[in-house]
PDB file of C-alpha atoms in Angstrom:
ATOM      1  CA  MET A 229      98.618  74.714 101.337  1.00  0.00           C
ATOM      2  CA  LEU A 230      95.907  73.457 103.515  1.00  0.00           C
ATOM      3  CA  SER A 231      95.670  70.093 101.741  1.00  0.00           C
ATOM      4  CA  ASN A 232      99.483  69.680 102.214  1.00  0.00           C
ATOM      5  CA  PHE A 233      98.992  70.324 105.917  1.00  0.00           C
ATOM      6  CA  LEU A 234      96.204  67.761 106.185  1.00  0.00           C
ATOM      7  CA  ARG A 235      98.057  65.130 104.304  1.00  0.00           C
ATOM      8  CA  GLU A 236     101.115  65.785 106.497  1.00  0.00           C
ATOM      9  CA  ALA A 237      99.096  65.479 109.690  1.00  0.00           C
ATOM     10  CA  ARG A 238      97.645  62.135 108.469  1.00  0.00           C
ATOM     11  CA  ASN A 239     101.045  60.907 107.369  1.00  0.00           C
ATOM     12  CA  LYS A 240     102.479  61.479 110.832  1.00  0.00           C
ATOM     13  CA  LEU A 241     100.012  59.459 112.903  1.00  0.00           C
ATOM     14  CA  ASN A 242     102.276  56.492 113.201  1.00  0.00           C
ATOM     15  CA  ASP A 243     105.219  58.568 114.403  1.00  0.00           C
ATOM     16  CA  LEU A 244     102.965  60.019 117.084  1.00  0.00           C
ATOM     17  CA  LYS A 245     102.731  56.659 118.881  1.00  0.00           C
ATOM     18  CA  ASN A 246     106.506  56.313 119.110  1.00  0.00           C
ATOM     19  CA  GLU A 247     106.946  59.911 120.358  1.00  0.00           C
ATOM     20  CA  ALA A 248     104.007  59.556 122.882  1.00  0.00           C
ATOM     21  CA  LEU A 249     105.755  56.544 124.349  1.00  0.00           C
ATOM     22  CA  LYS A 250     108.503  58.956 125.672  1.00  0.00           C
ATOM     23  CA  TYR A 251     105.986  61.043 127.539  1.00  0.00           C
ATOM     24  CA  LYS A 252     103.588  58.432 128.936  1.00  0.00           C
ATOM     25  CA  SER A 253     102.281  60.405 131.925  1.00  0.00           C
ATOM     26  CA  LYS A 254      98.869  61.613 133.248  1.00  0.00           C
ATOM     27  CA  GLU A 255     100.044  65.188 132.564  1.00  0.00           C
ATOM     28  CA  PHE A 256     100.677  64.536 128.974  1.00  0.00           C
ATOM     29  CA  LEU A 257      97.445  62.482 128.641  1.00  0.00           C
ATOM     30  CA  ASN A 258      95.372  65.264 130.110  1.00  0.00           C
ATOM     31  CA  ALA A 259      96.967  67.898 127.900  1.00  0.00           C
ATOM     32  CA  ALA A 260      96.349  65.805 124.786  1.00  0.00           C
ATOM     33  CA  LEU A 261      92.715  65.030 125.689  1.00  0.00           C
ATOM     34  CA  GLY A 262      91.961  68.550 126.910  1.00  0.00           C
ATOM     35  CA  GLY A 263      93.163  69.892 123.600  1.00  0.00           C
ATOM     36  CA  SER A 264      91.375  67.253 121.650  1.00  0.00           C
ATOM     37  CA  ALA A 265      88.081  68.057 123.479  1.00  0.00           C
ATOM     38  CA  LEU A 266      88.580  71.810 122.815  1.00  0.00           C
ATOM     39  CA  VAL A 267      89.200  71.286 118.983  1.00  0.00           C
ATOM     40  CA  ILE A 268      86.077  68.874 118.880  1.00  0.00           C
ATOM     41  CA  MET A 269      83.999  71.624 120.649  1.00  0.00           C
ATOM     42  CA  ALA A 270      85.342  74.424 118.422  1.00  0.00           C
ATOM     43  CA  ASP A 271      81.850  75.121 117.032  1.00  0.00           C
ATOM     44  CA  GLY A 272      80.392  75.256 120.573  1.00  0.00           C
ATOM     45  CA  LYS A 273      78.799  71.804 120.510  1.00  0.00           C
ATOM     46  CA  VAL A 274      79.529  68.168 119.997  1.00  0.00           C
ATOM     47  CA  ASP A 275      76.879  65.920 118.411  1.00  0.00           C
ATOM     48  CA  ALA A 276      76.314  62.289 118.818  1.00  0.00           C
ATOM     49  CA  GLN A 277      78.157  61.429 115.571  1.00  0.00           C
ATOM     50  CA  GLU A 278      81.199  63.486 116.679  1.00  0.00           C
ATOM     51  CA  LYS A 279      81.291  61.687 120.016  1.00  0.00           C
ATOM     52  CA  VAL A 280      81.235  58.276 118.230  1.00  0.00           C
ATOM     53  CA  LYS A 281      83.870  59.389 115.781  1.00  0.00           C
ATOM     54  CA  MET A 282      86.086  60.655 118.601  1.00  0.00           C
ATOM     55  CA  MET A 283      85.559  57.508 120.641  1.00  0.00           C
ATOM     56  CA  ALA A 284      86.777  55.471 117.646  1.00  0.00           C
ATOM     57  CA  PHE A 285      89.675  57.847 117.051  1.00  0.00           C
ATOM     58  CA  ILE A 286      90.807  57.411 120.830  1.00  0.00           C
ATOM     59  CA  GLU A 287      90.514  53.632 120.622  1.00  0.00           C
ATOM     60  CA  ASN A 288      92.435  53.397 117.349  1.00  0.00           C
ATOM     61  CA  HIS A 289      94.886  56.368 117.475  1.00  0.00           C
ATOM     62  CA  GLU A 290      98.479  55.187 117.646  1.00  0.00           C
ATOM     63  CA  ALA A 291      99.687  57.809 120.035  1.00  0.00           C
ATOM     64  CA  LEU A 292      96.880  57.120 122.497  1.00  0.00           C
ATOM     65  CA  SER A 293      97.113  53.414 122.238  1.00  0.00           C
ATOM     66  CA  ILE A 294      99.890  53.351 124.817  1.00  0.00           C
ATOM     67  CA  TYR A 295      97.349  54.198 127.476  1.00  0.00           C
ATOM     68  CA  ASP A 296      94.488  52.154 128.987  1.00  0.00           C
ATOM     69  CA  THR A 297      91.498  52.694 126.742  1.00  0.00           C
ATOM     70  CA  SER A 298      89.002  53.003 129.511  1.00  0.00           C
ATOM     71  CA  GLU A 299      91.188  55.688 131.188  1.00  0.00           C
ATOM     72  CA  VAL A 300      91.481  57.607 127.962  1.00  0.00           C
ATOM     73  CA  VAL A 301      87.741  57.435 127.289  1.00  0.00           C
ATOM     74  CA  LYS A 302      86.848  58.378 130.890  1.00  0.00           C
ATOM     75  CA  THR A 303      89.209  61.359 130.912  1.00  0.00           C
ATOM     76  CA  TRP A 304      88.076  62.557 127.441  1.00  0.00           C
ATOM     77  CA  LYS A 305      84.377  62.297 128.388  1.00  0.00           C
ATOM     78  CA  ASN A 306      85.137  64.201 131.489  1.00  0.00           C
ATOM     79  CA  TYR A 307      86.545  67.149 129.437  1.00  0.00           C
ATOM     80  CA  ILE A 308      83.584  66.937 126.979  1.00  0.00           C
ATOM     81  CA  ASP A 309      80.933  66.873 129.710  1.00  0.00           C
ATOM     82  CA  THR A 310      82.535  69.829 131.528  1.00  0.00           C
ATOM     83  CA  LEU A 311      82.623  71.833 128.158  1.00  0.00           C
ATOM     84  CA  GLU A 312      79.099  70.941 127.378  1.00  0.00           C
ATOM     85  CA  MET A 313      77.896  71.895 130.849  1.00  0.00           C
ATOM     86  CA  ASP A 314      79.754  75.302 130.870  1.00  0.00           C
ATOM     87  CA  MET A 315      82.069  76.279 127.923  1.00  0.00           C
ATOM     88  CA  ASP A 316      84.114  78.747 129.961  1.00  0.00           C
ATOM     89  CA  ILE A 317      84.709  76.315 132.967  1.00  0.00           C
ATOM     90  CA  GLY A 318      85.443  73.519 130.486  1.00  0.00           C
ATOM     91  CA  SER A 319      87.827  75.695 128.536  1.00  0.00           C
ATOM     92  CA  ALA A 320      89.687  76.822 131.579  1.00  0.00           C
ATOM     93  CA  LYS A 321      89.973  73.178 132.849  1.00  0.00           C
ATOM     94  CA  ALA A 322      91.386  71.966 129.449  1.00  0.00           C
ATOM     95  CA  MET A 323      93.705  75.027 129.098  1.00  0.00           C
ATOM     96  CA  SER A 324      94.980  74.462 132.576  1.00  0.00           C
ATOM     97  CA  ALA A 325      95.864  70.879 131.662  1.00  0.00           C
ATOM     98  CA  ILE A 326      97.581  71.999 128.439  1.00  0.00           C
ATOM     99  CA  GLY A 327      99.402  74.672 130.282  1.00  0.00           C
ATOM    100  CA  LYS A 328     101.092  72.087 132.521  1.00  0.00           C
ATOM    101  CA  ILE A 329     103.318  70.933 129.643  1.00  0.00           C
ATOM    102  CA  LYS A 330     104.276  74.469 128.527  1.00  0.00           C
ATOM    103  CA  GLY A 331     108.056  74.611 128.490  1.00  0.00           C
ATOM    104  CA  LYS A 332     108.390  70.929 127.605  1.00  0.00           C
ATOM    105  CA  GLU A 333     108.808  71.735 123.980  1.00  0.00           C
ATOM    106  CA  GLU A 334     108.714  68.247 122.480  1.00  0.00           C
ATOM    107  CA  GLN A 335     105.632  67.236 124.501  1.00  0.00           C
ATOM    108  CA  ALA A 336     103.988  70.615 123.554  1.00  0.00           C
ATOM    109  CA  ARG A 337     104.667  69.929 119.925  1.00  0.00           C
ATOM    110  CA  LEU A 338     103.322  66.414 120.095  1.00  0.00           C
ATOM    111  CA  VAL A 339     100.142  67.664 121.736  1.00  0.00           C
ATOM    112  CA  LEU A 340      99.686  70.326 119.185  1.00  0.00           C
ATOM    113  CA  ARG A 341     100.297  67.853 116.293  1.00  0.00           C
ATOM    114  CA  MET A 342      97.709  65.475 117.956  1.00  0.00           C
ATOM    115  CA  VAL A 343      95.178  68.304 118.269  1.00  0.00           C
ATOM    116  CA  CYS A 344      95.710  69.237 114.552  1.00  0.00           C
ATOM    117  CA  ALA A 345      95.328  65.573 113.559  1.00  0.00           C
ATOM    118  CA  ILE A 346      92.081  65.308 115.426  1.00  0.00           C
ATOM    119  CA  GLY A 347      90.830  68.568 113.791  1.00  0.00           C
ATOM    120  CA  ALA A 348      91.691  67.175 110.442  1.00  0.00           C
ATOM    121  CA  ALA A 349      90.400  63.671 111.100  1.00  0.00           C
ATOM    122  CA  ASP A 350      87.191  64.303 109.105  1.00  0.00           C
ATOM    123  CA  GLY A 351      89.137  65.813 106.154  1.00  0.00           C
ATOM    124  CA  ASP A 352      88.131  69.358 107.015  1.00  0.00           C
ATOM    125  CA  PHE A 353      90.280  71.325 109.377  1.00  0.00           C
ATOM    126  CA  ASP A 354      87.894  74.290 109.433  1.00  0.00           C
ATOM    127  CA  ALA A 355      88.567  77.783 110.551  1.00  0.00           C
ATOM    128  CA  ASP A 356      86.964  77.324 114.031  1.00  0.00           C
ATOM    129  CA  GLU A 357      89.131  74.302 114.680  1.00  0.00           C
ATOM    130  CA  ARG A 358      92.224  76.056 113.354  1.00  0.00           C
ATOM    131  CA  ALA A 359      91.462  79.020 115.713  1.00  0.00           C
ATOM    132  CA  VAL A 360      91.239  76.788 118.719  1.00  0.00           C
ATOM    133  CA  ALA A 361      94.403  74.934 117.758  1.00  0.00           C
ATOM    134  CA  ALA A 362      96.205  78.355 117.431  1.00  0.00           C
ATOM    135  CA  LYS A 363      94.988  79.305 120.957  1.00  0.00           C
ATOM    136  CA  ILE A 364      96.421  75.931 122.228  1.00  0.00           C
ATOM    137  CA  ALA A 365      99.659  76.637 120.437  1.00  0.00           C
ATOM    138  CA  ARG A 366      99.933  79.974 122.185  1.00  0.00           C
ATOM    139  CA  GLU A 367      99.121  78.424 125.597  1.00  0.00           C
ATOM    140  CA  LEU A 368     102.014  75.957 124.923  1.00  0.00           C
ATOM    141  CA  GLY A 369     104.372  78.811 124.030  1.00  0.00           C
ATOM    142  CA  LEU A 370     104.500  77.753 120.383  1.00  0.00           C
ATOM    143  CA  ASP A 371     104.151  79.926 117.370  1.00  0.00           C
ATOM    144  CA  PRO A 372     100.804  79.080 115.585  1.00  0.00           C
ATOM    145  CA  ALA A 373     102.322  80.241 112.233  1.00  0.00           C
ATOM    146  CA  GLU A 374     105.031  77.420 112.499  1.00  0.00           C
ATOM    147  CA  PHE A 375     101.962  75.030 112.276  1.00  0.00           C
ATOM    148  CA  GLU A 376     100.176  76.917 109.572  1.00  0.00           C
ATOM    149  CA  LEU A 377      97.497  78.010 112.081  1.00  0.00           C
ATOM    150  CA  SER A 378      97.561  81.757 111.575  1.00  0.00           C
TER     151      SER A 378
END
């Protein structure tokens, strides 16, 4: 069941770019990057290797390639830095950005799929990452069970 979910998340990466083109906005970008930062920080820390991996993901991810890379990197680093400085403040900031697309169902679904793809990028979508993704789903007004997160 989990391996099917991971395989499906990987297979849909190309589709994400086409869908993201429809929603190219700062609001969408902030929600996507805030969500990705939260899932990366699911274990309470991000090590240098995770940062390098995420930077490569940002630079090569189809859905994020529609944005200026330097803007994406700067925005993502801002979320990570804030989370590292203070997890509560960083989480509130990221969840606020995510909440701005609540009610925009297609955008919300795309952000959640991106968050899940990032969580699964290393081949292990662990329990902490899944719990964060479920929290993001609820913030977006989506049912975590629909995404096999509960």
